[in-house]
mmCIF file of C-alpha atoms in Angstrom:
data_model
loop_
_atom_site.group_PDB
_atom_site.id
_atom_site.type_symbol
_atom_site.label_atom_id
_atom_site.label_comp_id
_atom_site.label_asym_id
_atom_site.label_seq_id
_atom_site.Cartn_x
_atom_site.Cartn_y
_atom_site.Cartn_z
ATOM 1 C CA UNK A 1 117.789 85.770 109.212
ATOM 2 C CA UNK A 2 121.436 85.095 108.416
ATOM 3 C CA UNK A 3 123.456 88.223 107.743
ATOM 4 C CA UNK A 4 126.716 88.492 105.832
ATOM 5 C CA UNK A 5 127.808 92.035 105.099
ATOM 6 C CA UNK A 6 130.828 92.846 102.996
ATOM 7 C CA UNK A 7 132.376 96.234 103.356
ATOM 8 C CA UNK A 8 131.789 97.428 99.800
ATOM 9 C CA UNK A 9 129.014 99.989 99.995
ATOM 10 C CA UNK A 10 128.697 99.300 103.693
ATOM 11 C CA UNK A 11 126.361 102.184 104.498
ATOM 12 C CA UNK A 12 123.794 101.181 101.886
ATOM 13 C CA UNK A 13 124.011 97.525 102.811
ATOM 14 C CA UNK A 14 123.512 98.312 106.471
ATOM 15 C CA UNK A 15 120.380 100.316 105.666
ATOM 16 C CA UNK A 16 119.051 97.454 103.531
ATOM 17 C CA UNK A 17 119.696 94.795 106.166
ATOM 18 C CA UNK A 18 118.240 96.856 109.004
ATOM 19 C CA UNK A 19 115.167 97.635 106.880
ATOM 20 C CA UNK A 20 114.696 93.913 106.236
ATOM 21 C CA UNK A 21 114.952 93.088 109.942
ATOM 22 C CA UNK A 22 112.294 95.673 110.725
ATOM 23 C CA UNK A 23 109.902 94.910 107.862
ATOM 24 C CA UNK A 24 109.949 91.162 108.456
ATOM 25 C CA UNK A 25 109.196 91.665 112.136
ATOM 26 C CA UNK A 26 112.477 90.131 113.265
ATOM 27 C CA UNK A 27 112.906 93.356 115.194
ATOM 28 C CA UNK A 28 109.369 93.596 116.523
ATOM 29 C CA UNK A 29 107.048 96.556 116.957
ATOM 30 C CA UNK A 30 107.955 98.353 120.164
ATOM 31 C CA UNK A 31 111.368 96.701 120.378
ATOM 32 C CA UNK A 32 114.382 98.881 121.020
ATOM 33 C CA UNK A 33 117.441 98.575 118.803
ATOM 34 C CA UNK A 34 120.358 97.054 120.695
ATOM 35 C CA UNK A 35 123.160 98.876 118.899
ATOM 36 C CA UNK A 36 125.999 96.930 120.521
ATOM 37 C CA UNK A 37 124.494 93.509 119.905
ATOM 38 C CA UNK A 38 123.315 94.297 116.372
ATOM 39 C CA UNK A 39 126.654 95.819 115.351
ATOM 40 C CA UNK A 40 128.409 92.688 116.598
ATOM 41 C CA UNK A 41 125.962 90.487 114.728
ATOM 42 C CA UNK A 42 126.521 92.387 111.482
ATOM 43 C CA UNK A 43 130.274 92.541 111.988
ATOM 44 C CA UNK A 44 130.420 96.318 111.695
ATOM 45 C CA UNK A 45 131.156 99.291 113.906
ATOM 46 C CA UNK A 46 128.358 101.283 115.507
ATOM 47 C CA UNK A 47 128.982 104.246 113.174
ATOM 48 C CA UNK A 48 127.407 102.753 110.018
ATOM 49 C CA UNK A 49 124.643 101.240 112.116
ATOM 50 C CA UNK A 50 123.766 104.608 113.619
ATOM 51 C CA UNK A 51 123.674 106.110 110.124
ATOM 52 C CA UNK A 52 121.272 103.351 109.066
ATOM 53 C CA UNK A 53 119.105 103.969 112.115
ATOM 54 C CA UNK A 54 118.873 107.670 111.295
ATOM 55 C CA UNK A 55 117.998 106.837 107.696
ATOM 56 C CA UNK A 56 115.164 104.498 108.679
ATOM 57 C CA UNK A 57 113.927 107.040 111.216
ATOM 58 C CA UNK A 58 113.617 109.541 108.340
ATOM 59 C CA UNK A 59 111.411 106.977 106.542
ATOM 60 C CA UNK A 60 109.186 106.449 109.586
ATOM 61 C CA UNK A 61 110.342 102.871 110.175
ATOM 62 C CA UNK A 62 112.109 103.715 113.435
ATOM 63 C CA UNK A 63 111.572 106.288 116.155
ATOM 64 C CA UNK A 64 114.532 108.064 117.722
ATOM 65 C CA UNK A 65 114.149 109.161 121.336
ATOM 66 C CA UNK A 66 116.820 111.390 122.939
ATOM 67 C CA UNK A 67 118.976 109.478 125.427
ATOM 68 C CA UNK A 68 116.982 106.281 124.817
ATOM 69 C CA UNK A 69 117.992 105.245 121.313
ATOM 70 C CA UNK A 70 115.725 103.912 118.574
ATOM 71 C CA UNK A 71 112.742 101.586 118.578
ATOM 72 C CA UNK A 72 110.263 100.198 116.069
ATOM 73 C CA UNK A 73 107.045 102.232 116.250
ATOM 74 C CA UNK A 74 103.712 100.829 117.360
ATOM 75 C CA UNK A 75 100.803 102.418 115.508
ATOM 76 C CA UNK A 76 97.480 103.159 117.158
ATOM 77 C CA UNK A 77 94.171 103.272 115.282
ATOM 78 C CA UNK A 78 94.489 106.994 114.638
ATOM 79 C CA UNK A 79 97.892 106.445 113.060
ATOM 80 C CA UNK A 80 96.595 103.607 110.883
ATOM 81 C CA UNK A 81 93.724 105.744 109.584
ATOM 82 C CA UNK A 82 96.072 108.641 108.831
ATOM 83 C CA UNK A 83 98.544 106.398 107.011
ATOM 84 C CA UNK A 84 95.837 104.893 104.835
ATOM 85 C CA UNK A 85 94.361 108.289 104.020
ATOM 86 C CA UNK A 86 97.760 109.193 102.611
ATOM 87 C CA UNK A 87 98.288 105.890 100.844
ATOM 88 C CA UNK A 88 94.821 105.891 99.292
ATOM 89 C CA UNK A 89 95.206 109.416 97.944
ATOM 90 C CA UNK A 90 98.543 108.556 96.371
ATOM 91 C CA UNK A 91 97.817 105.062 95.070
ATOM 92 C CA UNK A 92 94.391 105.826 93.633
ATOM 93 C CA UNK A 93 96.075 108.615 91.669
ATOM 94 C CA UNK A 94 98.799 106.177 90.615
ATOM 95 C CA UNK A 95 96.191 103.660 89.454
ATOM 96 C CA UNK A 96 94.582 106.340 87.279
ATOM 97 C CA UNK A 97 97.921 107.281 85.780
ATOM 98 C CA UNK A 98 98.819 103.639 85.167
ATOM 99 C CA UNK A 99 95.566 103.103 83.272
ATOM 100 C CA UNK A 100 96.407 106.049 81.032
ATOM 101 C CA UNK A 101 100.122 105.398 80.552
ATOM 102 C CA UNK A 102 100.696 101.648 80.799
ATOM 103 C CA UNK A 103 102.465 99.688 78.099
ATOM 104 C CA UNK A 104 102.091 96.044 77.161
ATOM 105 C CA UNK A 105 105.351 95.380 78.991
ATOM 106 C CA UNK A 106 103.876 96.904 82.153
ATOM 107 C CA UNK A 107 100.871 94.599 81.942
ATOM 108 C CA UNK A 108 103.133 91.602 81.416
ATOM 109 C CA UNK A 109 105.169 92.502 84.500
ATOM 110 C CA UNK A 110 102.074 92.942 86.678
ATOM 111 C CA UNK A 111 100.679 89.609 85.499
ATOM 112 C CA UNK A 112 104.001 87.879 86.221
ATOM 113 C CA UNK A 113 104.115 89.216 89.777
ATOM 114 C CA UNK A 114 100.466 88.345 90.370
ATOM 115 C CA UNK A 115 101.086 84.789 89.143
ATOM 116 C CA UNK A 116 104.120 84.494 91.434
ATOM 117 C CA UNK A 117 102.015 85.736 94.353
ATOM 118 C CA UNK A 118 99.330 83.162 93.643
ATOM 119 C CA UNK A 119 101.929 80.388 93.384
ATOM 120 C CA UNK A 120 103.474 81.414 96.706
ATOM 121 C CA UNK A 121 100.036 81.601 98.281
ATOM 122 C CA UNK A 122 99.295 77.979 97.342
ATOM 123 C CA UNK A 123 102.372 76.936 99.342
ATOM 124 C CA UNK A 124 101.215 78.859 102.385
ATOM 125 C CA UNK A 125 103.244 82.014 101.842
ATOM 126 C CA UNK A 126 102.421 85.569 100.868
ATOM 127 C CA UNK A 127 105.756 87.377 101.253
ATOM 128 C CA UNK A 128 105.642 91.141 101.503
ATOM 129 C CA UNK A 129 108.209 91.428 98.703
ATOM 130 C CA UNK A 130 105.709 90.129 96.135
ATOM 131 C CA UNK A 131 103.034 92.521 97.353
ATOM 132 C CA UNK A 132 105.480 95.413 97.078
ATOM 133 C CA UNK A 133 106.648 94.136 93.691
ATOM 134 C CA UNK A 134 103.099 94.229 92.342
ATOM 135 C CA UNK A 135 102.480 97.756 93.568
ATOM 136 C CA UNK A 136 105.939 98.684 92.278
ATOM 137 C CA UNK A 137 105.035 97.433 88.805
ATOM 138 C CA UNK A 138 101.872 99.518 88.927
ATOM 139 C CA UNK A 139 103.893 102.574 89.951
ATOM 140 C CA UNK A 140 106.277 101.949 87.067
ATOM 141 C CA UNK A 141 103.293 101.951 84.721
ATOM 142 C CA UNK A 142 102.133 105.274 86.188
ATOM 143 C CA UNK A 143 105.355 106.986 85.032
ATOM 144 C CA UNK A 144 105.347 109.456 87.937
ATOM 145 C CA UNK A 145 108.596 109.224 89.940
ATOM 146 C CA UNK A 146 107.520 111.748 92.581
ATOM 147 C CA UNK A 147 104.277 109.882 93.300
ATOM 148 C CA UNK A 148 106.179 106.584 93.318
ATOM 149 C CA UNK A 149 108.716 107.853 95.851
ATOM 150 C CA UNK A 150 106.027 108.906 98.323
ATOM 151 C CA UNK A 151 103.968 105.743 97.798
ATOM 152 C CA UNK A 152 106.946 103.512 98.561
ATOM 153 C CA UNK A 153 107.580 105.281 101.850
ATOM 154 C CA UNK A 154 103.930 104.834 102.848
ATOM 155 C CA UNK A 155 103.915 101.200 101.696
ATOM 156 C CA UNK A 156 106.902 100.366 103.881
ATOM 157 C CA UNK A 157 105.068 101.625 106.935
ATOM 158 C CA UNK A 158 102.069 99.456 106.067
ATOM 159 C CA UNK A 159 104.362 96.423 105.727
ATOM 160 C CA UNK A 160 105.703 97.262 109.178
ATOM 161 C CA UNK A 161 102.167 97.142 110.591
ATOM 162 C CA UNK A 162 101.412 93.873 108.806
ATOM 163 C CA UNK A 163 104.554 92.246 110.216
ATOM 164 C CA UNK A 164 102.967 92.438 113.670
ATOM 165 C CA UNK A 165 99.598 91.132 112.456
ATOM 166 C CA UNK A 166 98.623 87.561 111.635
ATOM 167 C CA UNK A 167 96.685 87.842 108.400
ATOM 168 C CA UNK A 168 93.874 85.474 107.566
ATOM 169 C CA UNK A 169 93.645 83.135 104.595
ATOM 170 C CA UNK A 170 90.673 85.073 103.212
ATOM 171 C CA UNK A 171 92.528 88.387 103.494
ATOM 172 C CA UNK A 172 95.509 87.130 101.526
ATOM 173 C CA UNK A 173 93.284 85.523 98.895
ATOM 174 C CA UNK A 174 91.342 88.770 98.510
ATOM 175 C CA UNK A 175 94.561 90.754 98.006
ATOM 176 C CA UNK A 176 95.647 88.510 95.157
ATOM 177 C CA UNK A 177 92.188 88.599 93.552
ATOM 178 C CA UNK A 178 92.075 92.394 93.774
ATOM 179 C CA UNK A 179 95.473 92.644 92.132
ATOM 180 C CA UNK A 180 94.097 90.699 89.173
ATOM 181 C CA UNK A 181 91.065 92.992 88.921
ATOM 182 C CA UNK A 182 93.419 95.979 88.966
ATOM 183 C CA UNK A 183 95.395 94.500 86.095
ATOM 184 C CA UNK A 184 92.183 94.057 84.130
ATOM 185 C CA UNK A 185 91.095 97.661 84.719
ATOM 186 C CA UNK A 186 94.525 99.040 83.845
ATOM 187 C CA UNK A 187 94.678 96.826 80.767
ATOM 188 C CA UNK A 188 91.307 98.232 79.667
ATOM 189 C CA UNK A 189 92.637 101.763 80.334
ATOM 190 C CA UNK A 190 89.641 102.329 82.614
ATOM 191 C CA UNK A 191 91.036 104.926 85.019
ATOM 192 C CA UNK A 192 87.856 105.282 87.084
ATOM 193 C CA UNK A 193 87.566 101.549 87.661
ATOM 194 C CA UNK A 194 91.273 101.201 88.461
ATOM 195 C CA UNK A 195 91.032 103.938 91.092
ATOM 196 C CA UNK A 196 87.860 102.431 92.570
ATOM 197 C CA UNK A 197 89.403 98.964 92.830
ATOM 198 C CA UNK A 198 92.505 100.418 94.469
ATOM 199 C CA UNK A 199 90.378 102.322 96.990
ATOM 200 C CA UNK A 200 88.434 99.163 97.890
ATOM 201 C CA UNK A 201 91.674 97.187 98.163
ATOM 202 C CA UNK A 202 93.288 99.677 100.530
ATOM 203 C CA UNK A 203 90.141 100.078 102.635
ATOM 204 C CA UNK A 204 90.054 96.324 103.188
ATOM 205 C CA UNK A 205 93.737 96.182 104.135
ATOM 206 C CA UNK A 206 93.201 99.059 106.570
ATOM 207 C CA UNK A 207 90.195 97.391 108.178
ATOM 208 C CA UNK A 208 92.110 94.120 108.541
ATOM 209 C CA UNK A 209 94.873 95.943 110.418
ATOM 210 C CA UNK A 210 92.340 97.586 112.714
ATOM 211 C CA UNK A 211 90.667 94.332 113.811
#
């Protein structure tokens, strides 16, 4: 990843770049952050970088160890189950709310992101940004900022796990298909079906990460 930071809004930019490095797996699970080398690479001092590290640690994307610095966490099976219990509780509720509160514009946005995901998939890609964009559009339809905030934190940690996992063709295809079924349920304002589809979707993602 090429990095070019300007010094306007440096703190926020540093957080964004460090988050990208972690979520894409460029800084791998278990890897320790080399503050000196990374600061040199970004062309910044270690102060803003340390602030960014603390910020990502508060989101669960990094682990800070006294006298040892920060590293990208490695989740065990217990941690994966716990994370998906949280995510399922939040996102099934969000799916219900989206079915009740969605607008036509929300449906259009979800369909656009799903179509972009399918187009990327045909070229051999399924970038995490499109997956997050779809779930983000669903959260927008739910009109619940507090739920959305907590879901996004949990989603980031799932992306972190997926960065270390080679996903199969069938898994990626299933994710796209399930997104389309979710759109249909939300479009029909069928809250029960939307929640059930979301639960099935998240259970499958969890099981894929545990294999």
